Short mmCIF file of C-alpha atoms and ligand atoms in Angstrom, two decimals:
data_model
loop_
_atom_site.label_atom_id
_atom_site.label_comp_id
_atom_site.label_asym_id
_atom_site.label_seq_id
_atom_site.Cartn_x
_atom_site.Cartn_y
_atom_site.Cartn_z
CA UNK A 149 -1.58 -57.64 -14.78
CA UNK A 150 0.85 -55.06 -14.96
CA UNK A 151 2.30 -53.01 -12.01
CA UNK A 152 1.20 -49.67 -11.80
CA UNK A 153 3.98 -46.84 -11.12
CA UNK A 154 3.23 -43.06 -10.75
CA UNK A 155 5.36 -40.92 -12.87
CA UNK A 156 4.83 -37.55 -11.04
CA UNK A 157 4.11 -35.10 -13.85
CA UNK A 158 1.61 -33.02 -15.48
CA UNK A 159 3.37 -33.56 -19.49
CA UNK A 160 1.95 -36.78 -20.78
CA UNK A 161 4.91 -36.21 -23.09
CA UNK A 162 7.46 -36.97 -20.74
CA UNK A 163 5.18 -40.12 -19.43
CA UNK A 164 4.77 -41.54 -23.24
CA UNK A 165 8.36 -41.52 -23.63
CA UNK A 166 9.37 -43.29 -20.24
CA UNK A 167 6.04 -45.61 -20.99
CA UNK A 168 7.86 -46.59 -23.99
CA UNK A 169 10.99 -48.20 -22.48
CA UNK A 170 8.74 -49.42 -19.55
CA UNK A 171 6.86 -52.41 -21.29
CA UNK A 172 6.43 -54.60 -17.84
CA UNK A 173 4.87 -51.37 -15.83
CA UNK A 174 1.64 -49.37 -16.34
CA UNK A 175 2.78 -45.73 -15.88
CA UNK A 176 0.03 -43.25 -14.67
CA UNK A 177 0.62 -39.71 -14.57
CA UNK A 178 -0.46 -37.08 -12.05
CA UNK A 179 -3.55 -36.36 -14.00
CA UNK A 180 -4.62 -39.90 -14.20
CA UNK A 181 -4.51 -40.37 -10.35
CA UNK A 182 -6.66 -36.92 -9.72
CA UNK A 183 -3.54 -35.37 -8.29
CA UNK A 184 -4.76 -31.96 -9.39
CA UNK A 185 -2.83 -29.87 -6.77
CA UNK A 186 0.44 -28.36 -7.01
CA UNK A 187 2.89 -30.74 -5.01
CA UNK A 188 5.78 -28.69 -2.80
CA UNK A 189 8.89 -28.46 -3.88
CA UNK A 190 10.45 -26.63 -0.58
CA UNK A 191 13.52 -28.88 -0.10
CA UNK A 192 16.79 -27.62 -0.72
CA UNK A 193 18.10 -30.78 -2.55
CA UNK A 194 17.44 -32.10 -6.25
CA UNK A 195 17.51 -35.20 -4.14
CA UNK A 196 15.08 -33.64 -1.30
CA UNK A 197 12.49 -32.37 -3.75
CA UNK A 198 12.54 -35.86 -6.25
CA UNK A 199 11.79 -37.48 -2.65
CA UNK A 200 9.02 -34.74 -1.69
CA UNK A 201 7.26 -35.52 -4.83
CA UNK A 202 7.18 -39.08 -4.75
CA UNK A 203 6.51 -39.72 -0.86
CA UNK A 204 3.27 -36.84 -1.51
CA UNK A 205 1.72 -39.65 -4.27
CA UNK A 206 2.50 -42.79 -2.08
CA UNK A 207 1.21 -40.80 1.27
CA UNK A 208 -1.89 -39.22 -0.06
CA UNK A 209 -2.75 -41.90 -3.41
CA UNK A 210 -0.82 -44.60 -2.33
CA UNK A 211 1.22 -45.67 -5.39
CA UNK A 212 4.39 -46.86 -5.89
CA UNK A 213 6.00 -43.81 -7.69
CA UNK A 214 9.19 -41.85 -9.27
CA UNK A 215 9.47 -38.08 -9.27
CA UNK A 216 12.74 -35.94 -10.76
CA UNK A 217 13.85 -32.77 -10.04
CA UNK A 218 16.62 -31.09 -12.57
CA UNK A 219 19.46 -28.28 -11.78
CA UNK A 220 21.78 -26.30 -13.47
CA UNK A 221 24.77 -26.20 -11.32
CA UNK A 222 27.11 -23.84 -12.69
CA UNK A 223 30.82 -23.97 -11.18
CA UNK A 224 32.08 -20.59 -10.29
CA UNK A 225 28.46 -19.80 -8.38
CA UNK A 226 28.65 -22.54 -6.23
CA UNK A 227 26.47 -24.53 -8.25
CA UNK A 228 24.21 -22.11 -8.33
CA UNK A 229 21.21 -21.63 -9.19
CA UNK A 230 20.50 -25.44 -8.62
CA UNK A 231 17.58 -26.41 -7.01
CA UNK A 232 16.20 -22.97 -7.22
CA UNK A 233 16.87 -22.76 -11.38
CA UNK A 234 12.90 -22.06 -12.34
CA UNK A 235 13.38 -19.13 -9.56
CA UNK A 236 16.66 -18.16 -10.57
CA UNK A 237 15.03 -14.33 -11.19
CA UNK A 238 11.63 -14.97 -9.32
CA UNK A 239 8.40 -16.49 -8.87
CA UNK A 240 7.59 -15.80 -12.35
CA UNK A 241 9.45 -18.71 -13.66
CA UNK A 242 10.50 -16.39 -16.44
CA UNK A 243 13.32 -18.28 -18.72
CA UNK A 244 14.31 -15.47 -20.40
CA UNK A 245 15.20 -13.14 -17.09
CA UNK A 246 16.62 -16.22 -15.33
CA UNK A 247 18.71 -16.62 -18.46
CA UNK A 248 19.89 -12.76 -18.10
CA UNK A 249 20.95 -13.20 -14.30
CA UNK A 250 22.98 -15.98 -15.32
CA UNK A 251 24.76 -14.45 -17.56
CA UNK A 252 25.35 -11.06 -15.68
CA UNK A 253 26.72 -12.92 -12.16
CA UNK A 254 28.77 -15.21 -14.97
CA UNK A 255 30.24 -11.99 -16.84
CA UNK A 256 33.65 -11.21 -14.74
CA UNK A 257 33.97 -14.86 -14.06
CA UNK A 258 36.68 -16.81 -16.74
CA UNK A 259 35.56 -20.41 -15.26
CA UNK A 260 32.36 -20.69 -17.44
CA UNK A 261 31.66 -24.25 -16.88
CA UNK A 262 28.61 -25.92 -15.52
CA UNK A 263 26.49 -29.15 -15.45
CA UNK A 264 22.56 -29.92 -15.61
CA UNK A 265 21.83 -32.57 -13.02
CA UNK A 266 18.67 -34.87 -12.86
CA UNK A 267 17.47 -36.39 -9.70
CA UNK A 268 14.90 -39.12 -9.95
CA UNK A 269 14.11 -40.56 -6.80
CA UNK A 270 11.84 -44.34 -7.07
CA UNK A 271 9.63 -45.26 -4.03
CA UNK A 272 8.93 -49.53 -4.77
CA UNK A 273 8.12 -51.65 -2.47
CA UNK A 274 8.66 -49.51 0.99
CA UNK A 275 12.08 -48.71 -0.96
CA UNK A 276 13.61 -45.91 -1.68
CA UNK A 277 16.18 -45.53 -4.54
CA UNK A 278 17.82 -42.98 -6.54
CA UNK A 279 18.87 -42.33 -10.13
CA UNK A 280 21.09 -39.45 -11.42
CA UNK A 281 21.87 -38.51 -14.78
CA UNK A 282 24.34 -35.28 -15.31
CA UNK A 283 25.92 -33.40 -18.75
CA UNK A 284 28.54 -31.22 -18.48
CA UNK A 285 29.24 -28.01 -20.41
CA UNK A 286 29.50 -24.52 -20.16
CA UNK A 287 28.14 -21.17 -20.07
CA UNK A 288 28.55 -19.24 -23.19
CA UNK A 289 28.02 -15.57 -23.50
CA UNK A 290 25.20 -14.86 -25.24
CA UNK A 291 21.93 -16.56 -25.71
CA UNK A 292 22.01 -19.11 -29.36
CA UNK A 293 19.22 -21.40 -31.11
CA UNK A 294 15.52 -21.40 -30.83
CA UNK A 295 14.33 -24.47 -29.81
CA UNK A 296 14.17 -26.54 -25.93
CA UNK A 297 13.50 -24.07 -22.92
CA UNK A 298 14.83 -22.97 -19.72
CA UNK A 299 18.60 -22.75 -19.94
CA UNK A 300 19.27 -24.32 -23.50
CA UNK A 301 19.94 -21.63 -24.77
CA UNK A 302 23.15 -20.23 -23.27
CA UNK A 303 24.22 -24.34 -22.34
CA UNK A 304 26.99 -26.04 -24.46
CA UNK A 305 27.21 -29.38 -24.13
CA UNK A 306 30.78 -30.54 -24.06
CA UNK A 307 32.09 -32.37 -26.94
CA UNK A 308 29.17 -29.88 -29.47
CA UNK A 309 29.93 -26.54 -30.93
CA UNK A 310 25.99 -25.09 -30.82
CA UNK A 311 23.72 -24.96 -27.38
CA UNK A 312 21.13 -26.94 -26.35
CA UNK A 313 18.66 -24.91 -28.25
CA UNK A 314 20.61 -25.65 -31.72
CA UNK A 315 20.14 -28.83 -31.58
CA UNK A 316 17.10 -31.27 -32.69
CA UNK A 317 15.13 -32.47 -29.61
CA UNK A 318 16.35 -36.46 -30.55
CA UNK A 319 20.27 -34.78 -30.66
CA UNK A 320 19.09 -32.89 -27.48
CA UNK A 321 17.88 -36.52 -25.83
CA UNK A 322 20.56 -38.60 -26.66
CA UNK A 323 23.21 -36.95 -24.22
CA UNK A 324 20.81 -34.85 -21.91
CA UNK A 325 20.67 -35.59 -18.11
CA UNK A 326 16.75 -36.24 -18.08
CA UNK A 327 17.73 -39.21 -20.50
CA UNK A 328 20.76 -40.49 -18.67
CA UNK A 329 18.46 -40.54 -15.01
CA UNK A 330 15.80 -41.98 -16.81
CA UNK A 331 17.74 -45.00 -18.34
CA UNK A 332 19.23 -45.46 -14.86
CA UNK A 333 16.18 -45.79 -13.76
CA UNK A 334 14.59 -48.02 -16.65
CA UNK A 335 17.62 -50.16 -16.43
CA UNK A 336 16.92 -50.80 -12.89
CA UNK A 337 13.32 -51.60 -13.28
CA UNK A 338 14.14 -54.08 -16.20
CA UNK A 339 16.10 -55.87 -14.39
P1 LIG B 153 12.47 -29.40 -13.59
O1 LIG B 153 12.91 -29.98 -12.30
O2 LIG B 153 12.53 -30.37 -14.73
O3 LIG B 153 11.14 -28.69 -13.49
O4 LIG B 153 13.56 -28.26 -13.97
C1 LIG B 153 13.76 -27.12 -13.15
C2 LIG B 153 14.29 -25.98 -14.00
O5 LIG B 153 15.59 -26.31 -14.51
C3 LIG B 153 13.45 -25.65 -15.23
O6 LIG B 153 12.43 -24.74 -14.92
C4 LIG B 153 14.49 -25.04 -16.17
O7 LIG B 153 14.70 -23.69 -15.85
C5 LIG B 153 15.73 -25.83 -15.83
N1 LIG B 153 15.89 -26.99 -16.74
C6 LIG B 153 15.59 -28.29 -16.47
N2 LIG B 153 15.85 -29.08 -17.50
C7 LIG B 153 16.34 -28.27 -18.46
C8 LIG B 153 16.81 -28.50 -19.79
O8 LIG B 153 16.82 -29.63 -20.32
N3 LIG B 153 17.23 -27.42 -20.47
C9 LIG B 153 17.23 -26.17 -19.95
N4 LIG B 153 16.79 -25.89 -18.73
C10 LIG B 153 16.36 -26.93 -17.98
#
């Protein structure tokens, strides 16, 4: 039989896409373990709130589990906004307004560069282990592109000439930091 592992999330998107890579595990997602409540995320780490999440399933379900937490860390802010990037302009979680804060504490700074930063953290077998996956890039001025969410559209990936939000969601996953935690993580597992 094959183990079960918690990936805690609410987008069965996400938890296809690890599944895929995972063929040894049996991935369940929040929904599939009747986690129906909103889990905290009042730590004020990527690494704190990953760990939150995952020690909630194992306490309360008691599943071996991984959880991620993701931050834009942009340079001249003191890696700001961070942990707090859904916040960034209030409870509302509104992209577009977050976007606009960004870009009006950015606009007498010349250092426009920044990095997204995923944090997985893995409870297994009374372990705990961590996985971190980061692309650097900068801020640009205005907001380009259409597609992804959150930030993508005022992030350049270095090395690319559109945002984020220009590109296709498979150009988007070969270089973004959700991919490069996740493979450290699926390397790790498969080994
Ligand atoms: P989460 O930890 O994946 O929920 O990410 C926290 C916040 O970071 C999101 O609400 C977005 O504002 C931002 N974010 C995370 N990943 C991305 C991304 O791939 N592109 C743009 N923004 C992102």
């Amino acid at each position: 039989m094959k183990k079960k592992l918690v990936f805690a999330t609410n987008n069965r998107n996400k938890l296809i896409e690890v599944q895929a890579m995972l063929p040894d595990y049996e991935l369940l997602c929040l929904e599939d373990i009747g986690c129906t409540e909103e889990i905290p995320e009042t730590a004020d780490t990527l690494e704190g709130n990953a760990l939150l999440k995952a020690t909630y399933v194992k306490d309360r379900f008691g599943f071996d589990c991984f959880a991620d937490d993701t931050g834009l860390e942009v340079t001249s802010l003191n890696n700001e906004p961070g942990v707090y990037s859904a916040r960034y302009a209030g409870e509302g979680k509104d992209s577009n307004a977050n976007m606009d804060k960004l870009l009006t504490n950015l606009s007498s700074e010349s250092d426009r560069s920044a990095r997204f930063r995923t944090v997985i953290a893995l409870i297994s077998n009374g372990k705990t282990h961590y996985f971190e996956g980061i692309v650097n890039g900068e801020i640009l001025h205005s907001k380009q592109g259409n597609d992804g969410f959150g930030y993508d559209p005022i992030f350049q990936p270095e090395g690319f000439n559109v945002s984020f939000a220009e590109m296709t969601l498979q150009e988007k996953n070969k270089i973004s930091h959700r991919a490069r935690a996740v493979n450290a993580l699926i390397n790790y597992l498969n080994k």
